[in-house]
mmCIF file of C-alpha atoms in Angstrom:
data_model
loop_
_atom_site.group_PDB
_atom_site.id
_atom_site.type_symbol
_atom_site.label_atom_id
_atom_site.label_comp_id
_atom_site.label_asym_id
_atom_site.label_seq_id
_atom_site.Cartn_x
_atom_site.Cartn_y
_atom_site.Cartn_z
ATOM 1 C CA UNK A 965 106.986 125.873 164.564
ATOM 2 C CA UNK A 966 109.560 122.785 164.713
ATOM 3 C CA UNK A 967 108.466 120.874 167.739
ATOM 4 C CA UNK A 968 110.718 120.775 169.354
ATOM 5 C CA UNK A 969 114.484 121.932 169.920
ATOM 6 C CA UNK A 970 118.091 121.235 167.416
ATOM 7 C CA UNK A 971 115.877 121.549 164.014
ATOM 8 C CA UNK A 972 118.729 119.426 162.185
ATOM 9 C CA UNK A 973 117.360 115.763 164.341
ATOM 10 C CA UNK A 974 114.164 114.335 163.881
ATOM 11 C CA UNK A 975 112.205 114.964 166.885
ATOM 12 C CA UNK A 976 113.026 111.418 168.409
ATOM 13 C CA UNK A 977 116.296 112.347 169.363
ATOM 14 C CA UNK A 978 115.584 116.503 169.761
ATOM 15 C CA UNK A 979 113.549 115.388 173.068
ATOM 16 C CA UNK A 980 117.011 113.746 174.178
ATOM 17 C CA UNK A 981 118.433 117.399 173.868
ATOM 18 C CA UNK A 982 115.229 118.473 175.352
ATOM 19 C CA UNK A 983 115.687 116.432 179.012
ATOM 20 C CA UNK A 984 119.337 117.515 179.456
ATOM 21 C CA UNK A 985 118.210 120.821 179.273
ATOM 22 C CA UNK A 986 115.521 120.535 181.203
ATOM 23 C CA UNK A 987 117.549 118.531 184.139
ATOM 24 C CA UNK A 988 120.291 121.149 183.618
ATOM 25 C CA UNK A 989 116.707 123.578 184.788
ATOM 26 C CA UNK A 990 116.127 125.000 181.559
ATOM 27 C CA UNK A 991 112.994 126.178 180.777
ATOM 28 C CA UNK A 992 112.409 124.839 177.069
ATOM 29 C CA UNK A 993 109.592 125.863 175.050
ATOM 30 C CA UNK A 994 109.201 124.951 171.403
ATOM 31 C CA UNK A 995 106.301 125.296 168.947
ATOM 32 C CA UNK A 996 105.777 128.546 169.265
ATOM 33 C CA UNK A 997 106.522 132.583 168.115
ATOM 34 C CA UNK A 998 107.501 134.924 169.890
ATOM 35 C CA UNK A 999 105.669 138.021 168.876
ATOM 36 C CA UNK A 1000 108.000 141.120 170.787
ATOM 37 C CA UNK A 1001 111.012 141.407 172.922
ATOM 38 C CA UNK A 1002 109.968 144.203 175.545
ATOM 39 C CA UNK A 1003 111.575 146.189 178.033
ATOM 40 C CA UNK A 1004 111.200 147.631 181.554
ATOM 41 C CA UNK A 1005 113.017 149.095 183.738
ATOM 42 C CA UNK A 1006 115.914 146.483 183.292
ATOM 43 C CA UNK A 1007 113.804 143.865 183.053
ATOM 44 C CA UNK A 1008 113.297 142.276 179.176
ATOM 45 C CA UNK A 1009 110.331 139.965 178.180
ATOM 46 C CA UNK A 1010 110.221 137.655 174.963
ATOM 47 C CA UNK A 1011 105.507 137.787 173.981
ATOM 48 C CA UNK A 1012 104.426 135.244 172.604
ATOM 49 C CA UNK A 1013 102.549 134.977 169.559
ATOM 50 C CA UNK A 1014 99.549 133.342 171.545
ATOM 51 C CA UNK A 1015 100.404 136.000 175.018
ATOM 52 C CA UNK A 1016 102.639 134.114 177.461
ATOM 53 C CA UNK A 1017 105.316 136.662 178.916
ATOM 54 C CA UNK A 1018 108.851 135.017 179.199
ATOM 55 C CA UNK A 1019 110.866 137.733 182.210
ATOM 56 C CA UNK A 1020 114.570 137.763 181.646
ATOM 57 C CA UNK A 1021 117.431 139.024 182.276
ATOM 58 C CA UNK A 1022 118.660 138.184 178.244
ATOM 59 C CA UNK A 1023 117.356 138.059 175.410
ATOM 60 C CA UNK A 1024 119.374 136.136 172.642
ATOM 61 C CA UNK A 1025 117.887 136.089 169.016
ATOM 62 C CA UNK A 1026 119.294 132.601 167.163
ATOM 63 C CA UNK A 1027 116.950 132.940 163.765
ATOM 64 C CA UNK A 1028 119.990 131.674 161.941
ATOM 65 C CA UNK A 1029 122.570 132.848 159.177
ATOM 66 C CA UNK A 1030 121.643 134.490 155.768
ATOM 67 C CA UNK A 1031 123.672 135.727 153.405
ATOM 68 C CA UNK A 1032 125.534 138.856 153.111
ATOM 69 C CA UNK A 1033 125.751 139.780 149.775
ATOM 70 C CA UNK A 1034 124.631 143.031 149.207
ATOM 71 C CA UNK A 1035 127.817 143.980 147.408
ATOM 72 C CA UNK A 1036 127.451 140.915 145.213
ATOM 73 C CA UNK A 1037 124.028 142.341 143.537
ATOM 74 C CA UNK A 1038 125.824 146.036 143.042
ATOM 75 C CA UNK A 1039 128.585 144.277 140.754
ATOM 76 C CA UNK A 1040 125.655 142.092 139.100
ATOM 77 C CA UNK A 1041 126.576 138.569 140.630
ATOM 78 C CA UNK A 1042 123.647 136.176 140.827
ATOM 79 C CA UNK A 1043 122.646 135.415 143.137
ATOM 80 C CA UNK A 1044 120.789 132.300 143.885
ATOM 81 C CA UNK A 1045 119.094 129.674 146.892
ATOM 82 C CA UNK A 1046 118.343 132.684 149.578
ATOM 83 C CA UNK A 1047 119.844 135.281 148.562
ATOM 84 C CA UNK A 1048 123.992 133.047 148.564
ATOM 85 C CA UNK A 1049 126.207 134.047 145.826
ATOM 86 C CA UNK A 1050 126.036 131.101 143.209
ATOM 87 C CA UNK A 1051 129.457 129.360 142.082
ATOM 88 C CA UNK A 1052 130.550 126.602 140.103
ATOM 89 C CA UNK A 1053 132.876 123.769 141.709
ATOM 90 C CA UNK A 1054 135.278 125.818 141.382
ATOM 91 C CA UNK A 1055 134.280 128.700 143.849
ATOM 92 C CA UNK A 1056 134.392 130.942 140.695
ATOM 93 C CA UNK A 1057 131.430 133.059 139.575
ATOM 94 C CA UNK A 1058 129.910 133.758 136.640
ATOM 95 C CA UNK A 1059 131.779 137.153 135.940
ATOM 96 C CA UNK A 1060 135.223 136.671 134.584
ATOM 97 C CA UNK A 1061 137.862 136.931 137.977
ATOM 98 C CA UNK A 1062 136.131 137.077 141.452
ATOM 99 C CA UNK A 1063 135.581 133.754 143.315
ATOM 100 C CA UNK A 1064 132.966 133.171 146.371
ATOM 101 C CA UNK A 1065 133.393 130.664 149.364
ATOM 102 C CA UNK A 1066 131.853 130.327 152.584
ATOM 103 C CA UNK A 1067 128.378 131.725 154.672
ATOM 104 C CA UNK A 1068 127.866 134.003 151.133
ATOM 105 C CA UNK A 1069 127.564 131.772 148.671
ATOM 106 C CA UNK A 1070 125.927 127.888 147.998
ATOM 107 C CA UNK A 1071 127.454 125.001 148.905
ATOM 108 C CA UNK A 1072 127.457 122.008 146.231
ATOM 109 C CA UNK A 1073 125.914 119.256 148.498
ATOM 110 C CA UNK A 1074 127.035 115.502 146.964
ATOM 111 C CA UNK A 1075 124.042 114.049 148.383
ATOM 112 C CA UNK A 1076 121.489 115.974 146.608
ATOM 113 C CA UNK A 1077 123.337 116.602 142.882
ATOM 114 C CA UNK A 1078 122.233 120.065 143.467
ATOM 115 C CA UNK A 1079 123.445 123.298 145.363
ATOM 116 C CA UNK A 1080 122.277 124.190 148.929
ATOM 117 C CA UNK A 1081 122.754 125.862 151.311
ATOM 118 C CA UNK A 1082 125.077 125.076 154.189
ATOM 119 C CA UNK A 1083 127.197 127.679 156.176
ATOM 120 C CA UNK A 1084 129.135 125.654 157.975
ATOM 121 C CA UNK A 1085 132.979 126.082 159.221
ATOM 122 C CA UNK A 1086 134.840 123.084 158.141
ATOM 123 C CA UNK A 1087 132.757 123.878 154.566
ATOM 124 C CA UNK A 1088 134.328 127.511 154.600
ATOM 125 C CA UNK A 1089 137.834 126.013 154.845
ATOM 126 C CA UNK A 1090 137.129 123.475 152.313
ATOM 127 C CA UNK A 1091 135.858 126.365 150.343
ATOM 128 C CA UNK A 1092 138.322 128.917 151.056
ATOM 129 C CA UNK A 1093 141.036 126.528 149.941
ATOM 130 C CA UNK A 1094 139.959 126.135 147.318
ATOM 131 C CA UNK A 1095 139.138 129.230 146.108
ATOM 132 C CA UNK A 1096 142.549 130.956 146.327
ATOM 133 C CA UNK A 1097 144.498 128.060 145.172
ATOM 134 C CA UNK A 1098 142.318 128.621 141.356
ATOM 135 C CA UNK A 1099 142.845 131.989 141.973
ATOM 136 C CA UNK A 1100 146.884 131.676 140.790
ATOM 137 C CA UNK A 1101 146.328 129.272 138.833
ATOM 138 C CA UNK A 1102 145.042 125.331 140.368
ATOM 139 C CA UNK A 1103 142.715 123.000 139.039
ATOM 140 C CA UNK A 1104 140.818 122.408 142.156
ATOM 141 C CA UNK A 1105 136.928 121.702 142.412
ATOM 142 C CA UNK A 1106 134.759 121.453 145.727
ATOM 143 C CA UNK A 1107 133.799 117.563 145.608
ATOM 144 C CA UNK A 1108 131.231 118.679 148.386
ATOM 145 C CA UNK A 1109 129.023 118.852 151.566
ATOM 146 C CA UNK A 1110 127.293 116.500 153.354
ATOM 147 C CA UNK A 1111 126.249 119.219 156.273
ATOM 148 C CA UNK A 1112 127.662 116.940 158.710
ATOM 149 C CA UNK A 1113 127.754 118.497 162.464
ATOM 150 C CA UNK A 1114 128.237 118.198 166.102
ATOM 151 C CA UNK A 1115 126.933 120.687 168.858
ATOM 152 C CA UNK A 1116 127.605 119.964 172.315
ATOM 153 C CA UNK A 1117 124.520 120.166 174.651
ATOM 154 C CA UNK A 1118 125.796 120.653 178.431
ATOM 155 C CA UNK A 1119 126.901 116.580 178.869
ATOM 156 C CA UNK A 1120 124.776 115.666 175.496
ATOM 157 C CA UNK A 1121 126.546 115.719 172.585
ATOM 158 C CA UNK A 1122 124.279 115.993 169.009
ATOM 159 C CA UNK A 1123 125.966 115.144 165.584
ATOM 160 C CA UNK A 1124 124.234 114.441 162.287
ATOM 161 C CA UNK A 1125 124.957 114.321 158.063
ATOM 162 C CA UNK A 1126 123.932 113.619 155.120
ATOM 163 C CA UNK A 1127 119.896 113.240 154.528
ATOM 164 C CA UNK A 1128 117.875 113.006 157.026
ATOM 165 C CA UNK A 1129 113.371 110.732 155.441
ATOM 166 C CA UNK A 1130 111.472 114.075 154.981
ATOM 167 C CA UNK A 1131 114.798 115.190 152.470
ATOM 168 C CA UNK A 1132 116.057 112.141 151.921
ATOM 169 C CA UNK A 1133 111.941 111.704 150.193
ATOM 170 C CA UNK A 1134 112.279 115.350 148.360
ATOM 171 C CA UNK A 1135 114.775 114.393 146.436
ATOM 172 C CA UNK A 1136 113.419 111.491 145.444
ATOM 173 C CA UNK A 1137 114.617 108.400 147.651
ATOM 174 C CA UNK A 1138 112.733 106.103 148.511
ATOM 175 C CA UNK A 1139 113.800 106.223 152.890
ATOM 176 C CA UNK A 1140 114.190 103.858 155.059
ATOM 177 C CA UNK A 1141 115.076 105.593 159.370
ATOM 178 C CA UNK A 1142 116.519 102.767 161.781
ATOM 179 C CA UNK A 1143 116.389 104.014 164.755
ATOM 180 C CA UNK A 1144 118.370 101.962 167.712
ATOM 181 C CA UNK A 1145 120.011 102.844 170.894
ATOM 182 C CA UNK A 1146 123.075 100.933 171.708
ATOM 183 C CA UNK A 1147 126.426 101.509 174.206
ATOM 184 C CA UNK A 1148 128.786 103.404 173.265
ATOM 185 C CA UNK A 1149 131.530 100.382 175.433
ATOM 186 C CA UNK A 1150 130.523 97.174 177.019
ATOM 187 C CA UNK A 1151 128.598 97.058 179.566
ATOM 188 C CA UNK A 1152 130.850 94.976 182.021
ATOM 189 C CA UNK A 1153 133.569 97.740 182.148
ATOM 190 C CA UNK A 1154 132.274 101.298 184.659
ATOM 191 C CA UNK A 1155 130.989 103.941 182.712
ATOM 192 C CA UNK A 1156 129.138 103.023 179.966
ATOM 193 C CA UNK A 1157 126.837 105.419 178.032
ATOM 194 C CA UNK A 1158 123.618 104.269 175.809
ATOM 195 C CA UNK A 1159 124.481 105.480 172.643
ATOM 196 C CA UNK A 1160 120.955 107.179 170.395
ATOM 197 C CA UNK A 1161 121.014 105.890 166.359
ATOM 198 C CA UNK A 1162 118.588 107.204 163.700
ATOM 199 C CA UNK A 1163 120.220 105.990 160.637
ATOM 200 C CA UNK A 1164 118.182 106.751 156.662
ATOM 201 C CA UNK A 1165 118.552 104.366 153.512
ATOM 202 C CA UNK A 1166 117.728 104.349 150.246
ATOM 203 C CA UNK A 1167 115.458 101.068 150.590
ATOM 204 C CA UNK A 1168 115.245 99.953 146.482
ATOM 205 C CA UNK A 1169 119.428 100.644 145.836
ATOM 206 C CA UNK A 1170 120.475 99.866 150.380
ATOM 207 C CA UNK A 1171 122.640 102.694 150.013
ATOM 208 C CA UNK A 1172 123.042 105.015 153.289
ATOM 209 C CA UNK A 1173 121.455 108.423 152.960
ATOM 210 C CA UNK A 1174 122.176 109.690 156.426
ATOM 211 C CA UNK A 1175 122.425 109.110 159.867
ATOM 212 C CA UNK A 1176 122.215 110.618 163.267
ATOM 213 C CA UNK A 1177 123.488 110.435 166.774
ATOM 214 C CA UNK A 1178 122.747 111.816 170.755
ATOM 215 C CA UNK A 1179 124.798 110.104 173.723
ATOM 216 C CA UNK A 1180 127.263 111.417 176.084
ATOM 217 C CA UNK A 1181 130.312 113.521 175.348
ATOM 218 C CA UNK A 1182 132.037 111.128 177.034
ATOM 219 C CA UNK A 1183 130.756 108.564 174.394
ATOM 220 C CA UNK A 1184 133.278 109.063 170.819
ATOM 221 C CA UNK A 1185 130.004 110.794 168.790
ATOM 222 C CA UNK A 1186 131.758 113.374 166.820
ATOM 223 C CA UNK A 1187 134.066 109.812 165.888
ATOM 224 C CA UNK A 1188 131.417 108.101 165.501
ATOM 225 C CA UNK A 1189 128.806 110.365 162.431
ATOM 226 C CA UNK A 1190 132.725 110.992 160.922
ATOM 227 C CA UNK A 1191 132.120 107.500 160.170
ATOM 228 C CA UNK A 1192 128.590 108.167 158.793
ATOM 229 C CA UNK A 1193 129.569 110.441 157.202
ATOM 230 C CA UNK A 1194 133.363 108.994 155.082
ATOM 231 C CA UNK A 1195 131.109 105.754 154.788
ATOM 232 C CA UNK A 1196 128.539 108.308 152.220
ATOM 233 C CA UNK A 1197 131.006 110.061 151.130
ATOM 234 C CA UNK A 1198 132.077 106.961 149.037
ATOM 235 C CA UNK A 1199 128.708 105.547 148.516
ATOM 236 C CA UNK A 1200 128.462 103.270 150.632
ATOM 237 C CA UNK A 1201 125.972 100.560 150.585
ATOM 238 C CA UNK A 1202 124.008 100.662 154.154
ATOM 239 C CA UNK A 1203 125.566 96.613 154.865
ATOM 240 C CA UNK A 1204 129.327 97.436 154.110
ATOM 241 C CA UNK A 1205 128.720 99.493 157.109
ATOM 242 C CA UNK A 1206 128.575 95.937 159.112
ATOM 243 C CA UNK A 1207 132.062 95.125 157.539
ATOM 244 C CA UNK A 1208 134.325 97.869 158.504
ATOM 245 C CA UNK A 1209 137.510 97.088 160.437
ATOM 246 C CA UNK A 1210 136.767 99.759 163.322
ATOM 247 C CA UNK A 1211 139.133 99.264 166.343
ATOM 248 C CA UNK A 1212 137.999 97.657 169.805
ATOM 249 C CA UNK A 1213 138.595 97.872 172.865
ATOM 250 C CA UNK A 1214 136.011 97.055 176.655
ATOM 251 C CA UNK A 1215 136.622 100.657 177.735
ATOM 252 C CA UNK A 1216 136.410 102.512 174.544
ATOM 253 C CA UNK A 1217 133.699 100.602 172.318
ATOM 254 C CA UNK A 1218 132.305 96.669 171.468
ATOM 255 C CA UNK A 1219 133.149 94.470 168.597
ATOM 256 C CA UNK A 1220 130.895 95.554 166.923
ATOM 257 C CA UNK A 1221 130.292 99.497 167.366
ATOM 258 C CA UNK A 1222 127.038 100.959 167.917
ATOM 259 C CA UNK A 1223 127.354 101.719 163.356
ATOM 260 C CA UNK A 1224 127.817 99.190 163.167
ATOM 261 C CA UNK A 1225 124.571 97.916 164.946
ATOM 262 C CA UNK A 1226 122.747 99.983 163.818
ATOM 263 C CA UNK A 1227 123.328 98.963 160.130
ATOM 264 C CA UNK A 1228 123.086 95.693 160.813
ATOM 265 C CA UNK A 1229 119.362 96.740 162.206
ATOM 266 C CA UNK A 1230 118.355 98.978 159.135
ATOM 267 C CA UNK A 1231 119.559 95.883 156.927
ATOM 268 C CA UNK A 1232 117.283 93.655 158.888
ATOM 269 C CA UNK A 1233 114.107 95.840 158.591
ATOM 270 C CA UNK A 1234 115.044 96.984 155.117
ATOM 271 C CA UNK A 1235 114.829 92.741 153.803
ATOM 272 C CA UNK A 1236 111.208 92.790 156.930
ATOM 273 C CA UNK A 1237 108.975 94.651 154.423
#
């Protein structure tokens, strides 16, 4: 079981989302599995494997996504990772004339250079466009996903893209992950909020591999994770982020954006190692 909320983030950032939940009156319990859910009259309760009982008015079970592909088995379409439909880059299955897209299919991962299961709305839209165009005679290929995503938890935004340290190492990279806390705009301008970043790159090549950010909903977290996603799409080095010509005005940013400050921190640590 995960030690923190939001398993898509490193625990160091997940703990910040836990803090936001706790501050809003949410009791957060991690690292324990639910053994059973019971109803007694109008009251529900969830009991952990260690016997702790949590009464509730409503129990919401969010156990992840699983592809609904029973129909594919019936017509003989091969399935891949996690039971998702195996498709090529044109979104065609191995059965002539049948295409598939969205949460029911495997997705080409742009960094891993192989298929993975990444059920995301943005990915589904792109795959649907590719499949639709090719079904009517087009010649388009899906360019791959980086797993870029963001979520709002009360006033905090958590976002990530690319690979984290563990997944990067499993893929054969030599990852280095560096953390940085900066400000979303110049601190002398009222309302500055802290932004917490973690950036992962490959020690041997200097290539950017992934990024994670947590910050206030006014801090343009989505914009900043999209900068990282764009850099990943183009295969940039971490050091190249320092040279990006990003916009600046004191109410919104700093001459060195936190994205670039994190990149500089990564480069300094990579060189010192």
